[in-house]
Amino acid sequence: MPELMNTIMADGPSSSPQQPVKALLRAWGTWVEGIITAFLSNGGLIYDTKAHMDADLAHGANSSAWVVGDATVANNGIYRKLGASGAGSWTRVADLPYSFIAATDAGAGTANAIVATTSIPLPSANGAALISLNIFENNAGPATVSFNGGAALIIKTNAGNDVQANYLVAGMIVAGYVSGSTFRLISEIGTAADRAAAEAAAAAAAASAASINLPAISAADADKVLIIKPDGSGYIADKIAAANVVATATDPLRITIGNVTNPARFGTWDKTGAVDGSAAFTAAVASNKFVELGDGDFKISTKAVIANSQRRVIGAGKAITRLISSHASNHVIEIAAGLSDVIVEDLTTTRIVAPSVGAAGIGALGQLSGSCIRRVSSFASYYGMLLLSTGYSQLQDIFLSNNTGDGLRIQNTAASGPCQWYIDGLLSQANDGIGIRVQSVAGPAGLLLGDWRGVRTFANSSFGIALQGLVGTPVYGMRLHESFLGTDGNTELYLDTYGYGHKIHDVFMEIAGTGLTGSALTTPASGVGWGILGTAHNDDIRATDCTISGCSSGGFYSEATLTRVATTLFKSMGTGVNIADGGKYRENGCDFVSVTTPRTFVANPYNAHIVGSGSSLASTTGANPNATRIPAGVTIGVATAGDPLAGGMNVAAGLWKNNTAYANP
């Protein structure tokens, strides 16, 4: 027997893969002709069904016959007669010698599991017949085909690969050979489709390119890039200076344009935090007005210095850009004295060594003006931030936590008193010292504060906020609005200022001294602490629209010269208000709920004026009056007798009782 047709029709030489070897073709044709001759020499019996053949036994032994039209496909084939004429039986010995068989996919299977039928059985030998197959629907991935209920054969491309989605398209006719457990296609179907798709893509690209308004270019435009025009109508060619292109091992490509730069241009700026970036940071800030730090953890082994005015240092976000100090005593970021228009934003400072006393996450060295620190967090230093004097600067969206000293320390310098840091949104929590400390130092006539709004303290081991002045350098004009102070280890708002003009408005203060505090939240509850405590070193303190609740020592203790409280709720405490040291007290519209002793007055029997307040207690005498109290007395009209200071009332005329003129007794 010659080579099988599947072997003969395999690819020819690489120079002409479509040409099989002609000698093999001739041998195969001779073999087929021999079979036909042998068949015809034996009488050439042909039956349309196996049943008709089985009914005709009047032939000698070894006679041959073909069955070609039986409805049962497997019955078609070449048979040999066993036994003498008139007896015996027919036995199938070979497939019909068809080299081409048409198979039909009528959709009985699925897109990826084709079920096909043929009118004659497929040869059992691999590659014995070329099989054509129509495609009923697009395949969605690797696919199989089963002929006449036989085993599923994996459809392979001519290159031997699984077919990909939409390789077989509905309406297509493919051809191939059975080869073991596969149905091997004889041509790469995708070739024509791929070419058509490529041509279509090329046409689309050409059309797209034609629609782009590109400028004419020449050799003079080397190294330029295309930049979209401001009106969006097209592009212009412009050059990015080589100095503005930065590539490092950890930051492969960064382009800086105009005044924006990156520390990587000036040295090592390693986002993995393995190598010190202090010098690169400082050099970048010295060189450019805008320094974009990028994302990553950047090691600061000495300090990151801002030594020039009109500088903006930009991180990628609090949790995205972190400056990590390995130095115990330096500030992580230091803003030199005497600068203006400095902005630091969108970053975090932290420390991987225990900090020395005074080391801050951000340290501003004083006499700053027109500057802003915003969207910044500071952890694990001694001070989260140490901010010295400023004529006007801002803090916005600040988070200070887990510092071993104070969260925020504001302090004047010997040469400059104003510390007018305007705060809008700040949380200082879980620090081992005071949440926010204002401390005056000797030199100027006073320390002046800015407005504070949206301030929050929580679980600091000492005071929530403390203002501490000196005799020669008082602290003036605290204005605290819309804030929350709670669960700190001592008094929430401590005032020892030697100054005046302190206003607390719409502040919620609660449970001072009642919970765990400190950087690890392990410092036990102190059991002490007022909502507000003002020493005798204050001229006046005013609290309006506040709530003070559950503080260990009580609500408001004041020795100030004048204390004013209005529309404030005192709740769930032993003492509401304690006015000591003979200070004047003015109260309007306050409420005391679940307070054992709403008010206590020490050495000031004639200096308490209470209007329109209420209490949950029944007492209306002594230190706990509910009604309006005018202890200094009242004089009405031109009467001059009596002692108003003793609480008397002198009415010259017009005193009425129940709509009847009442004679003054």
PDB file of C-alpha atoms in Angstrom, residues 456-641:
ATOM      1  CA  ARG A 456     -10.890  68.537  67.400  1.00  0.00           C
ATOM      2  CA  THR A 457      -8.920  66.940  70.220  1.00  0.00           C
ATOM      3  CA  PHE A 458      -9.232  63.411  71.530  1.00  0.00           C
ATOM      4  CA  ALA A 459      -7.398  61.182  74.024  1.00  0.00           C
ATOM      5  CA  ASN A 460      -4.350  63.409  74.543  1.00  0.00           C
ATOM      6  CA  SER A 461      -2.699  62.633  77.870  1.00  0.00           C
ATOM      7  CA  SER A 462      -2.799  66.232  79.119  1.00  0.00           C
ATOM      8  CA  PHE A 463      -5.100  69.130  78.222  1.00  0.00           C
ATOM      9  CA  GLY A 464      -7.063  69.183  74.999  1.00  0.00           C
ATOM     10  CA  ILE A 465      -6.081  72.832  74.375  1.00  0.00           C
ATOM     11  CA  ALA A 466      -3.908  74.953  76.655  1.00  0.00           C
ATOM     12  CA  LEU A 467      -3.121  78.681  76.296  1.00  0.00           C
ATOM     13  CA  GLN A 468      -0.222  79.701  78.543  1.00  0.00           C
ATOM     14  CA  GLY A 469       0.944  83.314  78.634  1.00  0.00           C
ATOM     15  CA  LEU A 470       3.418  85.340  80.644  1.00  0.00           C
ATOM     16  CA  VAL A 471       3.074  88.525  82.652  1.00  0.00           C
ATOM     17  CA  GLY A 472       4.963  90.551  80.053  1.00  0.00           C
ATOM     18  CA  THR A 473       3.768  88.546  77.035  1.00  0.00           C
ATOM     19  CA  PRO A 474       0.089  87.728  77.437  1.00  0.00           C
ATOM     20  CA  VAL A 475      -1.897  85.572  75.006  1.00  0.00           C
ATOM     21  CA  TYR A 476      -4.685  87.633  73.446  1.00  0.00           C
ATOM     22  CA  GLY A 477      -7.883  86.931  71.590  1.00  0.00           C
ATOM     23  CA  MET A 478      -8.557  83.231  71.341  1.00  0.00           C
ATOM     24  CA  ARG A 479     -11.564  82.698  68.998  1.00  0.00           C
ATOM     25  CA  LEU A 480     -12.598  79.045  68.976  1.00  0.00           C
ATOM     26  CA  HIS A 481     -15.641  78.091  66.891  1.00  0.00           C
ATOM     27  CA  GLU A 482     -17.556  74.952  65.905  1.00  0.00           C
ATOM     28  CA  SER A 483     -15.174  72.502  67.526  1.00  0.00           C
ATOM     29  CA  PHE A 484     -15.045  69.322  69.604  1.00  0.00           C
ATOM     30  CA  LEU A 485     -12.829  68.556  72.602  1.00  0.00           C
ATOM     31  CA  GLY A 486     -13.263  65.184  74.282  1.00  0.00           C
ATOM     32  CA  THR A 487     -11.778  62.371  76.363  1.00  0.00           C
ATOM     33  CA  ASP A 488      -8.498  64.177  76.970  1.00  0.00           C
ATOM     34  CA  GLY A 489      -6.542  63.364  80.128  1.00  0.00           C
ATOM     35  CA  ASN A 490      -7.154  66.719  81.832  1.00  0.00           C
ATOM     36  CA  THR A 491      -9.201  69.880  81.285  1.00  0.00           C
ATOM     37  CA  GLU A 492     -10.404  70.207  77.702  1.00  0.00           C
ATOM     38  CA  LEU A 493      -9.724  73.963  77.405  1.00  0.00           C
ATOM     39  CA  TYR A 494      -7.180  75.422  79.838  1.00  0.00           C
ATOM     40  CA  LEU A 495      -6.672  79.219  79.870  1.00  0.00           C
ATOM     41  CA  ASP A 496      -3.807  80.839  81.780  1.00  0.00           C
ATOM     42  CA  THR A 497      -3.191  83.682  79.380  1.00  0.00           C
ATOM     43  CA  TYR A 498      -2.649  86.959  81.276  1.00  0.00           C
ATOM     44  CA  GLY A 499      -4.677  88.391  78.403  1.00  0.00           C
ATOM     45  CA  TYR A 500      -8.244  89.073  77.326  1.00  0.00           C
ATOM     46  CA  GLY A 501     -10.710  88.713  74.493  1.00  0.00           C
ATOM     47  CA  HIS A 502     -11.209  84.934  74.655  1.00  0.00           C
ATOM     48  CA  LYS A 503     -14.386  83.713  72.941  1.00  0.00           C
ATOM     49  CA  ILE A 504     -15.545  80.086  72.820  1.00  0.00           C
ATOM     50  CA  HIS A 505     -18.546  79.562  70.546  1.00  0.00           C
ATOM     51  CA  ASP A 506     -20.426  76.393  69.576  1.00  0.00           C
ATOM     52  CA  VAL A 507     -17.901  74.003  71.095  1.00  0.00           C
ATOM     53  CA  PHE A 508     -18.791  70.526  72.395  1.00  0.00           C
ATOM     54  CA  MET A 509     -16.662  69.424  75.373  1.00  0.00           C
ATOM     55  CA  GLU A 510     -17.109  66.072  77.054  1.00  0.00           C
ATOM     56  CA  ILE A 511     -15.830  63.407  79.464  1.00  0.00           C
ATOM     57  CA  ALA A 512     -12.463  64.965  80.335  1.00  0.00           C
ATOM     58  CA  GLY A 513     -10.331  62.640  82.447  1.00  0.00           C
ATOM     59  CA  THR A 514     -12.496  59.558  81.957  1.00  0.00           C
ATOM     60  CA  GLY A 515     -10.731  57.395  79.347  1.00  0.00           C
ATOM     61  CA  LEU A 516      -7.422  55.905  78.226  1.00  0.00           C
ATOM     62  CA  THR A 517      -5.105  58.399  76.538  1.00  0.00           C
ATOM     63  CA  GLY A 518      -1.682  58.777  74.959  1.00  0.00           C
ATOM     64  CA  SER A 519       0.090  57.569  71.852  1.00  0.00           C
ATOM     65  CA  ALA A 520      -0.628  53.936  72.686  1.00  0.00           C
ATOM     66  CA  LEU A 521      -3.958  54.648  74.426  1.00  0.00           C
ATOM     67  CA  THR A 522      -2.572  52.996  77.558  1.00  0.00           C
ATOM     68  CA  THR A 523      -2.374  55.967  79.984  1.00  0.00           C
ATOM     69  CA  PRO A 524      -5.099  55.351  82.586  1.00  0.00           C
ATOM     70  CA  ALA A 525      -7.979  57.768  83.103  1.00  0.00           C
ATOM     71  CA  SER A 526      -6.881  60.646  85.353  1.00  0.00           C
ATOM     72  CA  GLY A 527     -10.259  61.268  86.995  1.00  0.00           C
ATOM     73  CA  VAL A 528      -9.733  65.041  86.790  1.00  0.00           C
ATOM     74  CA  GLY A 529     -10.495  67.709  84.267  1.00  0.00           C
ATOM     75  CA  TRP A 530     -13.010  70.499  83.610  1.00  0.00           C
ATOM     76  CA  GLY A 531     -14.660  71.389  80.351  1.00  0.00           C
ATOM     77  CA  ILE A 532     -13.150  74.901  80.643  1.00  0.00           C
ATOM     78  CA  LEU A 533     -10.737  76.095  83.284  1.00  0.00           C
ATOM     79  CA  GLY A 534      -9.721  79.752  83.425  1.00  0.00           C
ATOM     80  CA  THR A 535      -7.180  80.894  86.009  1.00  0.00           C
ATOM     81  CA  ALA A 536      -7.073  84.326  87.637  1.00  0.00           C
ATOM     82  CA  HIS A 537      -4.600  85.292  84.871  1.00  0.00           C
ATOM     83  CA  ASN A 538      -7.435  86.089  82.440  1.00  0.00           C
ATOM     84  CA  ASP A 539      -9.296  89.386  82.123  1.00  0.00           C
ATOM     85  CA  ASP A 540     -12.386  87.924  80.478  1.00  0.00           C
ATOM     86  CA  ILE A 541     -13.677  84.644  79.082  1.00  0.00           C
ATOM     87  CA  ARG A 542     -16.897  84.252  77.114  1.00  0.00           C
ATOM     88  CA  ALA A 543     -18.600  80.938  76.201  1.00  0.00           C
ATOM     89  CA  THR A 544     -21.746  80.851  74.053  1.00  0.00           C
ATOM     90  CA  ASP A 545     -23.849  78.073  72.523  1.00  0.00           C
ATOM     91  CA  CYS A 546     -21.627  75.355  73.982  1.00  0.00           C
ATOM     92  CA  THR A 547     -22.271  71.917  75.449  1.00  0.00           C
ATOM     93  CA  ILE A 548     -20.199  70.638  78.376  1.00  0.00           C
ATOM     94  CA  SER A 549     -20.961  67.087  79.437  1.00  0.00           C
ATOM     95  CA  GLY A 550     -19.638  64.397  81.734  1.00  0.00           C
ATOM     96  CA  CYS A 551     -16.283  65.991  82.636  1.00  0.00           C
ATOM     97  CA  SER A 552     -14.606  64.594  85.745  1.00  0.00           C
ATOM     98  CA  SER A 553     -14.214  67.847  87.727  1.00  0.00           C
ATOM     99  CA  GLY A 554     -17.152  69.771  86.315  1.00  0.00           C
ATOM    100  CA  GLY A 555     -18.237  72.089  83.542  1.00  0.00           C
ATOM    101  CA  PHE A 556     -16.648  75.569  83.836  1.00  0.00           C
ATOM    102  CA  TYR A 557     -14.239  76.719  86.514  1.00  0.00           C
ATOM    103  CA  SER A 558     -13.214  80.366  86.309  1.00  0.00           C
ATOM    104  CA  GLU A 559     -11.211  82.803  88.359  1.00  0.00           C
ATOM    105  CA  ALA A 560     -11.192  85.352  85.525  1.00  0.00           C
ATOM    106  CA  THR A 561     -12.065  88.967  86.241  1.00  0.00           C
ATOM    107  CA  LEU A 562     -15.194  88.550  84.115  1.00  0.00           C
ATOM    108  CA  THR A 563     -16.811  85.301  83.013  1.00  0.00           C
ATOM    109  CA  ARG A 564     -19.766  85.300  80.631  1.00  0.00           C
ATOM    110  CA  VAL A 565     -21.798  82.211  79.674  1.00  0.00           C
ATOM    111  CA  ALA A 566     -24.837  82.190  77.373  1.00  0.00           C
ATOM    112  CA  THR A 567     -27.186  79.547  75.943  1.00  0.00           C
ATOM    113  CA  THR A 568     -24.909  76.736  77.085  1.00  0.00           C
ATOM    114  CA  LEU A 569     -25.915  73.249  78.264  1.00  0.00           C
ATOM    115  CA  PHE A 570     -24.238  71.677  81.291  1.00  0.00           C
ATOM    116  CA  LYS A 571     -25.018  67.970  81.590  1.00  0.00           C
ATOM    117  CA  SER A 572     -24.233  64.932  83.720  1.00  0.00           C
ATOM    118  CA  MET A 573     -21.673  66.381  86.144  1.00  0.00           C
ATOM    119  CA  GLY A 574     -21.247  67.145  89.823  1.00  0.00           C
ATOM    120  CA  THR A 575     -20.675  70.879  89.277  1.00  0.00           C
ATOM    121  CA  GLY A 576     -21.894  73.021  86.420  1.00  0.00           C
ATOM    122  CA  VAL A 577     -20.204  76.399  87.001  1.00  0.00           C
ATOM    123  CA  ASN A 578     -17.688  77.324  89.703  1.00  0.00           C
ATOM    124  CA  ILE A 579     -16.912  81.060  89.855  1.00  0.00           C
ATOM    125  CA  ALA A 580     -14.069  81.737  92.286  1.00  0.00           C
ATOM    126  CA  ASP A 581     -11.709  84.471  93.414  1.00  0.00           C
ATOM    127  CA  GLY A 582     -14.392  87.158  93.447  1.00  0.00           C
ATOM    128  CA  GLY A 583     -14.798  87.287  89.688  1.00  0.00           C
ATOM    129  CA  LYS A 584     -17.840  88.776  87.978  1.00  0.00           C
ATOM    130  CA  TYR A 585     -20.254  86.300  86.395  1.00  0.00           C
ATOM    131  CA  ARG A 586     -22.867  86.931  83.735  1.00  0.00           C
ATOM    132  CA  GLU A 587     -25.191  84.095  82.654  1.00  0.00           C
ATOM    133  CA  ASN A 588     -28.025  84.113  80.127  1.00  0.00           C
ATOM    134  CA  GLY A 589     -30.285  81.272  79.027  1.00  0.00           C
ATOM    135  CA  CYS A 590     -28.249  78.296  80.228  1.00  0.00           C
ATOM    136  CA  ASP A 591     -29.541  74.839  81.166  1.00  0.00           C
ATOM    137  CA  PHE A 592     -28.284  72.398  83.779  1.00  0.00           C
ATOM    138  CA  VAL A 593     -29.370  68.792  83.257  1.00  0.00           C
ATOM    139  CA  SER A 594     -28.418  66.055  85.723  1.00  0.00           C
ATOM    140  CA  VAL A 595     -25.969  68.430  87.434  1.00  0.00           C
ATOM    141  CA  THR A 596     -25.674  68.053  91.207  1.00  0.00           C
ATOM    142  CA  THR A 597     -24.578  71.645  91.897  1.00  0.00           C
ATOM    143  CA  PRO A 598     -25.369  73.906  88.950  1.00  0.00           C
ATOM    144  CA  ARG A 599     -23.449  76.927  90.305  1.00  0.00           C
ATOM    145  CA  THR A 600     -20.956  77.640  93.042  1.00  0.00           C
ATOM    146  CA  PHE A 601     -19.800  81.191  93.817  1.00  0.00           C
ATOM    147  CA  VAL A 602     -16.774  81.959  95.959  1.00  0.00           C
ATOM    148  CA  ALA A 603     -16.116  85.453  97.394  1.00  0.00           C
ATOM    149  CA  ASN A 604     -18.432  87.214  94.959  1.00  0.00           C
ATOM    150  CA  PRO A 605     -21.940  87.498  96.496  1.00  0.00           C
ATOM    151  CA  TYR A 606     -22.921  90.606  94.522  1.00  0.00           C
ATOM    152  CA  ASN A 607     -21.237  89.885  91.177  1.00  0.00           C
ATOM    153  CA  ALA A 608     -23.467  87.157  89.696  1.00  0.00           C
ATOM    154  CA  HIS A 609     -26.127  88.195  87.174  1.00  0.00           C
ATOM    155  CA  ILE A 610     -28.298  85.326  85.911  1.00  0.00           C
ATOM    156  CA  VAL A 611     -31.122  85.815  83.425  1.00  0.00           C
ATOM    157  CA  GLY A 612     -33.459  83.196  81.983  1.00  0.00           C
ATOM    158  CA  SER A 613     -31.544  80.076  82.934  1.00  0.00           C
ATOM    159  CA  GLY A 614     -33.052  76.823  84.123  1.00  0.00           C
ATOM    160  CA  SER A 615     -32.131  73.774  86.122  1.00  0.00           C
ATOM    161  CA  SER A 616     -33.298  70.231  86.463  1.00  0.00           C
ATOM    162  CA  LEU A 617     -33.120  70.645  90.240  1.00  0.00           C
ATOM    163  CA  ALA A 618     -35.893  71.975  92.486  1.00  0.00           C
ATOM    164  CA  SER A 619     -33.649  74.312  94.475  1.00  0.00           C
ATOM    165  CA  THR A 620     -34.313  78.017  93.920  1.00  0.00           C
ATOM    166  CA  THR A 621     -32.224  79.488  96.704  1.00  0.00           C
ATOM    167  CA  GLY A 622     -28.648  80.014  97.678  1.00  0.00           C
ATOM    168  CA  ALA A 623     -26.107  79.071  95.072  1.00  0.00           C
ATOM    169  CA  ASN A 624     -28.657  77.414  92.747  1.00  0.00           C
ATOM    170  CA  PRO A 625     -31.200  80.032  91.654  1.00  0.00           C
ATOM    171  CA  ASN A 626     -33.472  79.188  88.721  1.00  0.00           C
ATOM    172  CA  ALA A 627     -35.225  82.536  88.424  1.00  0.00           C
ATOM    173  CA  THR A 628     -33.697  85.751  87.134  1.00  0.00           C
ATOM    174  CA  ARG A 629     -31.322  87.022  89.790  1.00  0.00           C
ATOM    175  CA  ILE A 630     -30.400  90.698  90.151  1.00  0.00           C
ATOM    176  CA  PRO A 631     -28.285  90.733  93.303  1.00  0.00           C
ATOM    177  CA  ALA A 632     -27.281  94.401  92.994  1.00  0.00           C
ATOM    178  CA  GLY A 633     -30.877  95.627  93.441  1.00  0.00           C
ATOM    179  CA  VAL A 634     -33.021  97.885  91.228  1.00  0.00           C
ATOM    180  CA  THR A 635     -33.817 101.577  91.315  1.00  0.00           C
ATOM    181  CA  ILE A 636     -36.782 102.757  89.222  1.00  0.00           C
ATOM    182  CA  GLY A 637     -37.574 106.394  88.584  1.00  0.00           C
ATOM    183  CA  VAL A 638     -35.951 109.211  90.602  1.00  0.00           C
ATOM    184  CA  ALA A 639     -35.998 107.544  93.992  1.00  0.00           C
ATOM    185  CA  THR A 640     -32.763 107.972  95.883  1.00  0.00           C
ATOM    186  CA  ALA A 641     -33.309 106.307  99.216  1.00  0.00           C
TER     187      ALA A 641
END
